[in-house]
PDB file of C-alpha atoms in Angstrom:
ATOM      1  CA  GLU A   1      58.799   3.243 -15.505  1.00  0.00           C
ATOM      2  CA  GLU A   2      56.484   4.809 -18.116  1.00  0.00           C
ATOM      3  CA  THR A   3      54.171   3.029 -20.088  1.00  0.00           C
ATOM      4  CA  THR A   4      53.354   2.891 -23.660  1.00  0.00           C
ATOM      5  CA  GLU A   5      49.236   2.197 -24.105  1.00  0.00           C
ATOM      6  CA  GLU A   6      48.548   0.954 -27.595  1.00  0.00           C
ATOM      7  CA  GLU A   7      44.941   1.397 -29.045  1.00  0.00           C
ATOM      8  CA  ALA A   8      42.721  -1.514 -28.242  1.00  0.00           C
ATOM      9  CA  THR A   9      41.572  -3.327 -31.514  1.00  0.00           C
ATOM     10  CA  THR A  10      38.401  -5.797 -31.608  1.00  0.00           C
ATOM     11  CA  VAL A  11      38.566  -8.635 -34.082  1.00  0.00           C
ATOM     12  CA  MET A  12      35.051  -9.907 -34.650  1.00  0.00           C
ATOM     13  CA  ALA A  13      34.849 -13.491 -36.289  1.00  0.00           C
ATOM     14  CA  ALA A  14      32.693 -14.413 -38.648  1.00  0.00           C
ATOM     15  CA  THR A  15      29.873 -16.795 -37.775  1.00  0.00           C
ATOM     16  CA  THR A  16      27.816 -19.731 -39.554  1.00  0.00           C
ATOM     17  CA  THR A  17      25.141 -22.153 -38.674  1.00  0.00           C
ATOM     18  CA  GLU A  18      28.031 -24.289 -37.396  1.00  0.00           C
ATOM     19  CA  GLY A  19      29.663 -22.118 -35.013  1.00  0.00           C
ATOM     20  CA  PRO A  20      32.364 -19.393 -35.312  1.00  0.00           C
ATOM     21  CA  THR A  21      34.948 -19.720 -37.841  1.00  0.00           C
ATOM     22  CA  ALA A  22      38.292 -17.814 -37.072  1.00  0.00           C
ATOM     23  CA  GLN A  23      39.415 -15.094 -39.503  1.00  0.00           C
ATOM     24  CA  PRO A  24      42.812 -14.819 -41.228  1.00  0.00           C
ATOM     25  CA  PRO A  25      45.368 -12.981 -39.431  1.00  0.00           C
ATOM     26  CA  PRO A  26      45.072  -8.938 -40.232  1.00  0.00           C
ATOM     27  CA  ASP A  27      47.384  -7.195 -42.704  1.00  0.00           C
ATOM     28  CA  ILE A  28      49.502  -4.618 -40.714  1.00  0.00           C
ATOM     29  CA  SER A  29      51.040  -2.089 -43.053  1.00  0.00           C
ATOM     30  CA  TRP A  30      53.168   1.043 -42.612  1.00  0.00           C
ATOM     31  CA  VAL A  31      51.232   3.822 -44.297  1.00  0.00           C
ATOM     32  CA  LEU A  32      52.860   6.087 -47.430  1.00  0.00           C
ATOM     33  CA  GLY A  33      53.221   9.430 -46.143  1.00  0.00           C
ATOM     34  CA  GLU A  34      52.215   9.114 -42.535  1.00  0.00           C
ATOM     35  CA  SER A  35      54.080   9.018 -39.359  1.00  0.00           C
ATOM     36  CA  VAL A  36      56.302   6.187 -38.518  1.00  0.00           C
ATOM     37  CA  SER A  37      54.239   6.603 -34.959  1.00  0.00           C
ATOM     38  CA  THR A  38      51.133   4.934 -36.659  1.00  0.00           C
ATOM     39  CA  LYS A  39      50.194   1.554 -38.710  1.00  0.00           C
ATOM     40  CA  ASN A  40      46.853   0.568 -40.513  1.00  0.00           C
ATOM     41  CA  ILE A  41      45.156  -2.566 -39.740  1.00  0.00           C
ATOM     42  CA  THR A  42      43.069  -4.177 -42.302  1.00  0.00           C
ATOM     43  CA  TYR A  43      40.776  -7.153 -41.443  1.00  0.00           C
ATOM     44  CA  ALA A  44      40.090  -9.838 -43.939  1.00  0.00           C
ATOM     45  CA  ASP A  45      36.288  -8.451 -44.024  1.00  0.00           C
ATOM     46  CA  GLY A  46      37.849  -5.300 -45.384  1.00  0.00           C
ATOM     47  CA  ILE A  47      37.401  -3.379 -42.066  1.00  0.00           C
ATOM     48  CA  SER A  48      40.659  -1.033 -41.055  1.00  0.00           C
ATOM     49  CA  GLY A  49      41.637   1.492 -38.872  1.00  0.00           C
ATOM     50  CA  ASN A  50      44.986   2.987 -37.466  1.00  0.00           C
ATOM     51  CA  ILE A  51      46.868   1.290 -34.467  1.00  0.00           C
ATOM     52  CA  ASP A  52      49.981   2.432 -32.401  1.00  0.00           C
ATOM     53  CA  SER A  53      53.145   1.095 -34.218  1.00  0.00           C
ATOM     54  CA  GLY A  54      55.138   1.144 -30.898  1.00  0.00           C
ATOM     55  CA  TRP A  55      57.501   4.214 -32.227  1.00  0.00           C
ATOM     56  CA  LYS A  56      57.409   7.201 -29.732  1.00  0.00           C
ATOM     57  CA  VAL A  57      57.611  10.463 -31.856  1.00  0.00           C
ATOM     58  CA  GLY A  58      56.337  13.881 -30.463  1.00  0.00           C
ATOM     59  CA  PRO A  59      55.078  16.885 -32.253  1.00  0.00           C
ATOM     60  CA  GLY A  60      57.091  18.856 -34.292  1.00  0.00           C
ATOM     61  CA  MET A  61      59.270  16.238 -35.564  1.00  0.00           C
ATOM     62  CA  VAL A  62      59.362  16.205 -39.572  1.00  0.00           C
ATOM     63  CA  GLU A  63      59.251  12.572 -40.798  1.00  0.00           C
ATOM     64  CA  GLU A  64      57.147  10.216 -42.745  1.00  0.00           C
ATOM     65  CA  ILE A  65      57.144   6.725 -44.448  1.00  0.00           C
ATOM     66  CA  SER A  66      58.588   7.358 -47.742  1.00  0.00           C
ATOM     67  CA  ASP A  67      58.672   5.506 -51.335  1.00  0.00           C
ATOM     68  CA  ARG A  68      61.662   7.879 -52.563  1.00  0.00           C
ATOM     69  CA  VAL A  69      64.043   5.413 -51.711  1.00  0.00           C
ATOM     70  CA  ALA A  70      64.627   2.521 -50.112  1.00  0.00           C
ATOM     71  CA  HIS A  71      67.350  -0.193 -49.296  1.00  0.00           C
ATOM     72  CA  THR A  72      65.291  -3.032 -49.704  1.00  0.00           C
ATOM     73  CA  GLY A  73      61.685  -3.300 -50.888  1.00  0.00           C
ATOM     74  CA  ARG A  74      59.709  -0.080 -51.661  1.00  0.00           C
ATOM     75  CA  GLN A  75      59.438   1.917 -48.470  1.00  0.00           C
ATOM     76  CA  SER A  76      61.812   3.492 -45.915  1.00  0.00           C
ATOM     77  CA  TRP A  77      61.523   6.003 -43.124  1.00  0.00           C
ATOM     78  CA  TYR A  78      62.432   9.598 -43.818  1.00  0.00           C
ATOM     79  CA  TYR A  79      63.287  11.613 -40.988  1.00  0.00           C
ATOM     80  CA  LYS A  80      64.404  15.202 -41.885  1.00  0.00           C
ATOM     81  CA  GLY A  81      64.844  16.470 -38.369  1.00  0.00           C
ATOM     82  CA  GLY A  82      63.066  18.086 -35.533  1.00  0.00           C
ATOM     83  CA  ARG A  83      63.875  20.257 -32.439  1.00  0.00           C
ATOM     84  CA  ASN A  84      63.323  18.942 -28.906  1.00  0.00           C
ATOM     85  CA  SER A  85      63.706  21.895 -26.208  1.00  0.00           C
ATOM     86  CA  VAL A  86      65.895  19.851 -23.572  1.00  0.00           C
ATOM     87  CA  ASP A  87      66.395  23.240 -21.795  1.00  0.00           C
ATOM     88  CA  GLY A  88      63.380  25.079 -22.185  1.00  0.00           C
ATOM     89  CA  HIS A  89      65.582  27.356 -24.754  1.00  0.00           C
ATOM     90  CA  GLY A  90      65.038  25.244 -27.912  1.00  0.00           C
ATOM     91  CA  THR A  91      68.165  23.536 -27.630  1.00  0.00           C
ATOM     92  CA  PRO A  92      68.254  20.489 -30.154  1.00  0.00           C
ATOM     93  CA  GLY A  93      68.960  17.337 -28.433  1.00  0.00           C
ATOM     94  CA  PRO A  94      67.470  13.810 -27.473  1.00  0.00           C
ATOM     95  CA  GLY A  95      64.627  13.959 -25.172  1.00  0.00           C
ATOM     96  CA  ASP A  96      60.997  12.736 -25.151  1.00  0.00           C
ATOM     97  CA  ARG A  97      59.805  14.253 -28.495  1.00  0.00           C
ATOM     98  CA  THR A  98      62.757  12.860 -30.697  1.00  0.00           C
ATOM     99  CA  PRO A  99      61.861   9.776 -32.312  1.00  0.00           C
ATOM    100  CA  PHE A 100      62.276   6.264 -30.493  1.00  0.00           C
ATOM    101  CA  SER A 101      61.754   3.098 -31.905  1.00  0.00           C
ATOM    102  CA  PRO A 102      59.664   0.383 -30.127  1.00  0.00           C
ATOM    103  CA  ARG A 103      61.221  -0.702 -26.843  1.00  0.00           C
ATOM    104  CA  LEU A 104      62.066  -4.424 -26.023  1.00  0.00           C
ATOM    105  CA  SER A 105      60.361  -6.463 -23.334  1.00  0.00           C
ATOM    106  CA  LEU A 106      63.516  -6.288 -20.958  1.00  0.00           C
ATOM    107  CA  LYS A 107      66.332  -4.051 -20.508  1.00  0.00           C
ATOM    108  CA  VAL A 108      69.965  -3.979 -21.021  1.00  0.00           C
ATOM    109  CA  GLY A 109      72.627  -3.310 -18.743  1.00  0.00           C
ATOM    110  CA  ARG A 110      74.506  -4.227 -15.598  1.00  0.00           C
ATOM    111  CA  SER A 111      72.766  -6.936 -13.301  1.00  0.00           C
ATOM    112  CA  ASP A 112      75.522  -7.173 -10.652  1.00  0.00           C
ATOM    113  CA  GLY A 113      74.886  -5.930  -7.068  1.00  0.00           C
ATOM    114  CA  ASP A 114      71.341  -3.503  -7.018  1.00  0.00           C
ATOM    115  CA  TYR A 115      71.697  -3.233 -10.698  1.00  0.00           C
ATOM    116  CA  THR A 116      68.673  -4.750 -12.434  1.00  0.00           C
ATOM    117  CA  GLY A 117      69.829  -5.599 -16.154  1.00  0.00           C
ATOM    118  CA  GLU A 118      67.821  -8.447 -17.626  1.00  0.00           C
ATOM    119  CA  ALA A 119      70.532  -8.971 -20.226  1.00  0.00           C
ATOM    120  CA  ASP A 120      74.260  -7.805 -20.881  1.00  0.00           C
ATOM    121  CA  SER A 121      74.334  -7.073 -24.621  1.00  0.00           C
ATOM    122  CA  PHE A 122      72.394  -5.115 -26.984  1.00  0.00           C
ATOM    123  CA  TYR A 123      73.158  -5.236 -30.930  1.00  0.00           C
ATOM    124  CA  VAL A 124      71.721  -2.713 -33.338  1.00  0.00           C
ATOM    125  CA  SER A 125      71.660  -2.737 -37.026  1.00  0.00           C
ATOM    126  CA  PHE A 126      70.549  -0.244 -39.621  1.00  0.00           C
ATOM    127  CA  TRP A 127      70.853   1.278 -42.833  1.00  0.00           C
ATOM    128  CA  PHE A 128      70.941   4.890 -43.728  1.00  0.00           C
ATOM    129  CA  LYS A 129      71.269   7.264 -46.750  1.00  0.00           C
ATOM    130  CA  MET A 130      71.558  10.904 -47.159  1.00  0.00           C
ATOM    131  CA  ALA A 131      68.537  12.684 -48.445  1.00  0.00           C
ATOM    132  CA  HIS A 132      70.714  15.488 -50.036  1.00  0.00           C
ATOM    133  CA  LEU A 133      71.366  14.923 -53.384  1.00  0.00           C
ATOM    134  CA  TYR A 134      74.975  15.605 -54.305  1.00  0.00           C
ATOM    135  CA  SER A 135      75.661  15.904 -57.873  1.00  0.00           C
ATOM    136  CA  ASP A 136      77.772  17.583 -60.286  1.00  0.00           C
ATOM    137  CA  ALA A 137      75.310  20.706 -60.020  1.00  0.00           C
ATOM    138  CA  ASP A 138      75.684  20.758 -55.978  1.00  0.00           C
ATOM    139  CA  ARG A 139      78.599  19.462 -54.663  1.00  0.00           C
ATOM    140  CA  PHE A 140      78.076  20.780 -51.277  1.00  0.00           C
ATOM    141  CA  GLY A 141      76.914  19.148 -48.191  1.00  0.00           C
ATOM    142  CA  ASP A 142      73.832  20.183 -46.309  1.00  0.00           C
ATOM    143  CA  GLY A 143      75.159  19.991 -42.627  1.00  0.00           C
ATOM    144  CA  THR A 144      72.883  17.563 -41.525  1.00  0.00           C
ATOM    145  CA  ARG A 145      73.778  16.245 -37.893  1.00  0.00           C
ATOM    146  CA  MET A 146      71.963  13.329 -36.485  1.00  0.00           C
ATOM    147  CA  MET A 147      72.322  11.221 -33.468  1.00  0.00           C
ATOM    148  CA  VAL A 148      71.500   7.399 -33.617  1.00  0.00           C
ATOM    149  CA  VAL A 149      71.991   5.965 -30.096  1.00  0.00           C
ATOM    150  CA  ALA A 150      70.924   3.314 -27.739  1.00  0.00           C
ATOM    151  CA  GLY A 151      67.602   4.869 -25.878  1.00  0.00           C
ATOM    152  CA  ASP A 152      66.073   4.099 -22.525  1.00  0.00           C
ATOM    153  CA  PRO A 153      62.928   2.316 -21.707  1.00  0.00           C
ATOM    154  CA  ASN A 154      60.829   5.105 -20.908  1.00  0.00           C
ATOM    155  CA  GLY A 155      61.767   6.929 -24.285  1.00  0.00           C
ATOM    156  CA  THR A 156      63.079  10.251 -22.778  1.00  0.00           C
ATOM    157  CA  SER A 157      66.696   9.883 -23.156  1.00  0.00           C
ATOM    158  CA  ALA A 158      69.702   8.926 -25.258  1.00  0.00           C
ATOM    159  CA  SER A 159      70.857   6.581 -22.644  1.00  0.00           C
ATOM    160  CA  SER A 160      74.381   5.042 -23.545  1.00  0.00           C
ATOM    161  CA  ASN A 161      76.681   5.768 -26.572  1.00  0.00           C
ATOM    162  CA  TYR A 162      77.186   9.062 -28.938  1.00  0.00           C
ATOM    163  CA  LEU A 163      77.109   8.123 -32.355  1.00  0.00           C
ATOM    164  CA  GLU A 164      76.603  10.636 -35.194  1.00  0.00           C
ATOM    165  CA  ILE A 165      76.075  10.830 -38.814  1.00  0.00           C
ATOM    166  CA  TYR A 166      77.687  14.325 -39.896  1.00  0.00           C
ATOM    167  CA  TYR A 167      77.607  15.479 -43.696  1.00  0.00           C
ATOM    168  CA  ASP A 168      79.739  18.667 -43.785  1.00  0.00           C
ATOM    169  CA  SER A 169      78.257  21.690 -45.413  1.00  0.00           C
ATOM    170  CA  ARG A 170      81.407  22.836 -47.333  1.00  0.00           C
ATOM    171  CA  TYR A 171      82.157  22.286 -50.772  1.00  0.00           C
ATOM    172  CA  ARG A 172      82.781  18.562 -51.304  1.00  0.00           C
ATOM    173  CA  GLY A 173      81.849  18.233 -47.740  1.00  0.00           C
ATOM    174  CA  LYS A 174      82.634  14.768 -46.183  1.00  0.00           C
ATOM    175  CA  LEU A 175      80.205  12.408 -45.182  1.00  0.00           C
ATOM    176  CA  GLN A 176      81.284  10.925 -41.610  1.00  0.00           C
ATOM    177  CA  LEU A 177      80.322   8.775 -38.651  1.00  0.00           C
ATOM    178  CA  ARG A 178      81.875   9.830 -35.246  1.00  0.00           C
ATOM    179  CA  THR A 179      81.491   9.410 -31.550  1.00  0.00           C
ATOM    180  CA  LYS A 180      82.369  11.365 -28.695  1.00  0.00           C
ATOM    181  CA  GLU A 181      84.955  10.302 -26.217  1.00  0.00           C
ATOM    182  CA  SER A 182      85.393  10.519 -22.287  1.00  0.00           C
ATOM    183  CA  TYR A 183      88.192  13.089 -22.034  1.00  0.00           C
ATOM    184  CA  PRO A 184      91.027  12.753 -21.359  1.00  0.00           C
ATOM    185  CA  SER A 185      90.261   9.111 -21.053  1.00  0.00           C
ATOM    186  CA  TYR A 186      87.509   6.564 -19.978  1.00  0.00           C
ATOM    187  CA  SER A 187      89.862   5.548 -17.074  1.00  0.00           C
ATOM    188  CA  ALA A 188      90.977   8.863 -15.751  1.00  0.00           C
ATOM    189  CA  CYS A 189      87.109   9.832 -15.964  1.00  0.00           C
ATOM    190  CA  ALA A 190      86.677   6.700 -13.648  1.00  0.00           C
ATOM    191  CA  GLN A 191      89.068   7.787 -11.351  1.00  0.00           C
ATOM    192  CA  SER A 192      88.047  11.271 -10.904  1.00  0.00           C
ATOM    193  CA  GLY A 193      84.287  10.904 -11.165  1.00  0.00           C
ATOM    194  CA  ASN A 194      84.014  14.263 -12.486  1.00  0.00           C
ATOM    195  CA  CYS A 195      83.950  14.367 -16.107  1.00  0.00           C
ATOM    196  CA  GLY A 196      80.234  15.120 -17.114  1.00  0.00           C
ATOM    197  CA  ASP A 197      77.763  14.155 -20.015  1.00  0.00           C
ATOM    198  CA  ASP A 198      79.741  15.733 -23.071  1.00  0.00           C
ATOM    199  CA  PHE A 199      82.983  13.496 -23.035  1.00  0.00           C
ATOM    200  CA  GLY A 200      84.913  16.968 -23.428  1.00  0.00           C
ATOM    201  CA  GLY A 201      83.580  17.507 -26.653  1.00  0.00           C
ATOM    202  CA  ILE A 202      86.117  15.190 -28.291  1.00  0.00           C
ATOM    203  CA  TYR A 203      84.988  13.749 -31.624  1.00  0.00           C
ATOM    204  CA  ASN A 204      86.364  10.431 -32.589  1.00  0.00           C
ATOM    205  CA  THR A 205      85.630   9.567 -36.411  1.00  0.00           C
ATOM    206  CA  ILE A 206      85.191   6.095 -36.921  1.00  0.00           C
ATOM    207  CA  ALA A 207      84.190   6.183 -40.795  1.00  0.00           C
ATOM    208  CA  ASP A 208      85.677   9.068 -42.916  1.00  0.00           C
ATOM    209  CA  ASP A 209      84.436  10.398 -46.625  1.00  0.00           C
ATOM    210  CA  LEU A 210      81.686   7.691 -46.900  1.00  0.00           C
ATOM    211  CA  ASP A 211      80.001   7.499 -50.536  1.00  0.00           C
ATOM    212  CA  ARG A 212      77.590  10.665 -50.293  1.00  0.00           C
ATOM    213  CA  THR A 213      75.076   8.853 -52.592  1.00  0.00           C
ATOM    214  CA  SER A 214      75.117   5.487 -51.339  1.00  0.00           C
ATOM    215  CA  TRP A 215      73.324   3.455 -48.549  1.00  0.00           C
ATOM    216  CA  HIS A 216      75.379   2.708 -45.472  1.00  0.00           C
ATOM    217  CA  HIS A 217      75.113   0.095 -42.843  1.00  0.00           C
ATOM    218  CA  VAL A 218      76.299   0.340 -39.086  1.00  0.00           C
ATOM    219  CA  GLU A 219      76.103  -1.883 -36.407  1.00  0.00           C
ATOM    220  CA  MET A 220      76.921  -1.114 -33.023  1.00  0.00           C
ATOM    221  CA  THR A 221      76.991  -3.526 -29.965  1.00  0.00           C
ATOM    222  CA  LEU A 222      76.954  -2.792 -26.222  1.00  0.00           C
ATOM    223  CA  ARG A 223      78.606  -5.199 -23.742  1.00  0.00           C
ATOM    224  CA  ALA A 224      77.565  -4.270 -20.098  1.00  0.00           C
ATOM    225  CA  ARG A 225      80.143  -5.188 -17.512  1.00  0.00           C
ATOM    226  CA  PRO A 226      79.676  -5.788 -13.643  1.00  0.00           C
ATOM    227  CA  GLN A 227      82.149  -2.940 -12.689  1.00  0.00           C
ATOM    228  CA  ASP A 228      81.770   0.941 -12.988  1.00  0.00           C
ATOM    229  CA  TYR A 229      83.041   2.697 -15.935  1.00  0.00           C
ATOM    230  CA  SER A 230      83.309  -0.356 -17.882  1.00  0.00           C
ATOM    231  CA  ASP A 231      80.571  -0.872 -20.243  1.00  0.00           C
ATOM    232  CA  GLU A 232      81.871  -1.061 -23.663  1.00  0.00           C
ATOM    233  CA  TRP A 233      80.555  -0.008 -27.217  1.00  0.00           C
ATOM    234  CA  PHE A 234      81.745  -1.596 -30.689  1.00  0.00           C
ATOM    235  CA  TYR A 235      80.922  -0.268 -34.118  1.00  0.00           C
ATOM    236  CA  VAL A 236      81.291  -2.043 -37.341  1.00  0.00           C
ATOM    237  CA  ILE A 237      80.650   0.219 -40.723  1.00  0.00           C
ATOM    238  CA  ASP A 238      79.450  -1.280 -44.130  1.00  0.00           C
ATOM    239  CA  GLY A 239      80.645  -5.117 -42.740  1.00  0.00           C
ATOM    240  CA  ASP A 240      84.141  -4.347 -41.994  1.00  0.00           C
ATOM    241  CA  ALA A 241      83.988  -6.635 -39.152  1.00  0.00           C
ATOM    242  CA  ALA A 242      87.779  -7.257 -39.550  1.00  0.00           C
ATOM    243  CA  ASN A 243      88.407  -3.461 -38.164  1.00  0.00           C
ATOM    244  CA  PRO A 244      85.341  -2.949 -35.351  1.00  0.00           C
ATOM    245  CA  SER A 245      86.015   0.276 -33.937  1.00  0.00           C
ATOM    246  CA  GLN A 246      85.928   0.349 -29.964  1.00  0.00           C
ATOM    247  CA  GLY A 247      84.467   3.868 -29.431  1.00  0.00           C
ATOM    248  CA  GLY A 248      85.049   5.003 -25.814  1.00  0.00           C
ATOM    249  CA  ALA A 249      81.791   6.716 -25.912  1.00  0.00           C
ATOM    250  CA  PHE A 250      80.571   4.215 -23.258  1.00  0.00           C
ATOM    251  CA  TYR A 251      77.611   4.811 -20.634  1.00  0.00           C
ATOM    252  CA  LYS A 252      77.823   8.446 -19.961  1.00  0.00           C
ATOM    253  CA  THR A 253      80.312   9.203 -17.151  1.00  0.00           C
ATOM    254  CA  GLN A 254      77.945  11.803 -15.555  1.00  0.00           C
ATOM    255  CA  GLN A 255      75.505   9.035 -14.958  1.00  0.00           C
ATOM    256  CA  TYR A 256      78.112   7.089 -13.124  1.00  0.00           C
ATOM    257  CA  ASP A 257      79.110  10.178 -11.175  1.00  0.00           C
ATOM    258  CA  GLU A 258      75.657  10.964  -9.963  1.00  0.00           C
ATOM    259  CA  ARG A 259      74.628   7.361  -9.559  1.00  0.00           C
ATOM    260  CA  ARG A 260      72.035   7.370 -12.041  1.00  0.00           C
ATOM    261  CA  TYR A 261      72.743   4.473 -14.256  1.00  0.00           C
ATOM    262  CA  LEU A 262      70.347   3.929 -17.451  1.00  0.00           C
ATOM    263  CA  TYR A 263      69.198   0.784 -19.242  1.00  0.00           C
ATOM    264  CA  VAL A 264      68.811   0.552 -23.203  1.00  0.00           C
ATOM    265  CA  ASN A 265      65.950  -1.477 -25.051  1.00  0.00           C
ATOM    266  CA  ARG A 266      65.227   0.764 -28.008  1.00  0.00           C
ATOM    267  CA  VAL A 267      66.863   3.237 -30.438  1.00  0.00           C
ATOM    268  CA  SER A 268      66.855   7.051 -30.066  1.00  0.00           C
ATOM    269  CA  PHE A 269      67.252   9.228 -33.332  1.00  0.00           C
ATOM    270  CA  VAL A 270      67.868  12.896 -32.817  1.00  0.00           C
ATOM    271  CA  GLY A 271      68.181  15.556 -35.120  1.00  0.00           C
ATOM    272  CA  LEU A 272      70.767  17.992 -34.032  1.00  0.00           C
ATOM    273  CA  TYR A 273      68.993  20.807 -35.603  1.00  0.00           C
ATOM    274  CA  ALA A 274      65.309  22.255 -36.269  1.00  0.00           C
ATOM    275  CA  GLY A 275      63.219  20.378 -38.783  1.00  0.00           C
ATOM    276  CA  SER A 276      62.544  23.900 -40.497  1.00  0.00           C
ATOM    277  CA  ASP A 277      65.901  24.219 -41.612  1.00  0.00           C
ATOM    278  CA  PRO A 278      65.532  24.390 -45.553  1.00  0.00           C
ATOM    279  CA  ARG A 279      69.282  23.367 -46.385  1.00  0.00           C
ATOM    280  CA  LYS A 280      69.607  20.389 -43.904  1.00  0.00           C
ATOM    281  CA  GLN A 281      67.888  17.631 -45.564  1.00  0.00           C
ATOM    282  CA  GLY A 282      67.945  14.581 -43.197  1.00  0.00           C
ATOM    283  CA  ILE A 283      68.254  11.118 -43.433  1.00  0.00           C
ATOM    284  CA  TYR A 284      66.391   8.108 -44.955  1.00  0.00           C
ATOM    285  CA  PHE A 285      66.500   4.682 -42.836  1.00  0.00           C
ATOM    286  CA  ASP A 286      65.886   1.282 -43.838  1.00  0.00           C
ATOM    287  CA  ASP A 287      66.074  -2.253 -42.328  1.00  0.00           C
ATOM    288  CA  ILE A 288      66.200  -1.579 -38.753  1.00  0.00           C
ATOM    289  CA  TYR A 289      67.079  -4.718 -36.522  1.00  0.00           C
ATOM    290  CA  TYR A 290      68.035  -4.918 -32.815  1.00  0.00           C
ATOM    291  CA  LYS A 291      68.305  -7.605 -30.234  1.00  0.00           C
ATOM    292  CA  ALA A 292      69.127  -8.370 -26.638  1.00  0.00           C
ATOM    293  CA  TYR A 293      71.082 -11.265 -25.624  1.00  0.00           C
ATOM    294  CA  ASP A 294      73.585 -12.580 -23.174  1.00  0.00           C
ATOM    295  CA  SER A 295      77.274 -12.248 -23.977  1.00  0.00           C
ATOM    296  CA  SER A 296      77.520 -16.082 -22.390  1.00  0.00           C
ATOM    297  CA  ASN A 297      75.071 -17.392 -24.668  1.00  0.00           C
ATOM    298  CA  PRO A 298      75.078 -15.024 -27.797  1.00  0.00           C
ATOM    299  CA  SER A 299      73.044 -17.284 -29.876  1.00  0.00           C
ATOM    300  CA  VAL A 300      70.181 -16.952 -27.583  1.00  0.00           C
ATOM    301  CA  VAL A 301      67.943 -13.992 -28.538  1.00  0.00           C
ATOM    302  CA  LEU A 302      65.953 -12.614 -25.570  1.00  0.00           C
ATOM    303  CA  ASP A 303      64.011 -10.354 -27.761  1.00  0.00           C
ATOM    304  CA  GLU A 304      64.255  -8.421 -30.836  1.00  0.00           C
ATOM    305  CA  TYR A 305      62.621  -5.953 -33.103  1.00  0.00           C
ATOM    306  CA  THR A 306      62.681  -5.679 -36.896  1.00  0.00           C
ATOM    307  CA  THR A 307      61.352  -3.399 -39.549  1.00  0.00           C
ATOM    308  CA  SER A 308      61.745  -2.625 -43.314  1.00  0.00           C
ATOM    309  CA  PHE A 309      58.662  -0.133 -43.383  1.00  0.00           C
ATOM    310  CA  GLU A 310      56.857  -2.332 -46.109  1.00  0.00           C
ATOM    311  CA  SER A 311      53.334  -1.575 -47.158  1.00  0.00           C
ATOM    312  CA  VAL A 312      52.538  -5.019 -45.581  1.00  0.00           C
ATOM    313  CA  GLU A 313      54.709  -6.334 -42.640  1.00  0.00           C
ATOM    314  CA  ASN A 314      53.096  -8.240 -40.209  1.00  0.00           C
TER     315      ASN A 314
END
């Protein structure tokens, strides 16, 4: 498994004639205008420097910490886009250059038989707002299409579900959330073992005509089960817990067809277009949280990550 090496940082303790005195903990901050992959650390004596934030972002991604808008606090993360060449010809898609949030210390997935998952449930919560300013002067969408999905521990693949934020570029274009489905059905794919990775290109809209100028809340939960083609994803949009959407965009069927099951423990963000596209303005993200737990004891969180991208956030 690929490992991520963080920059080593040495803390020097102040000394007196009576012996060493521990310094207060340093401030860790997101830096306005810098990549989400970098944080600043400042010690009590004023010495500061940059450290690895744990986010994995390759070259060519157009993203930064921003104070233009925020769901809470003063800052958010702006991701405009960026092309990841997954086929050698510049086709945009998930891969080791597109942004991945920090990985948890354990992996989520099946644990029966030869499977080695350490938890069977993965919950993700995030808020997003479109960067394009819809107004009376501009009533067109901007065509932004972005996947926000579970990522594999190595930070190289969107490993499980398919959730896409889609802002139609037409006049009064709708802002939608949609998944892709196994085609013709998940059970049929399980029987044939020959459905491939693209879910047949069939979209399932789980939120239609969202407000184009507001923040929206997405919650998505994986439940891994000890049987082939049985892992499930559920989605709750803007707190509508009474109507969760069971997507059907479960573990990609081809991963089962080819016996290459992938685990999850982080979030993958994939702009499905080149970051240099002037019309597509991208998305602001804020208040990201995810956790791993077992469905048999959901109140016990095995590991978690949270950030609001604020200037001081230890």
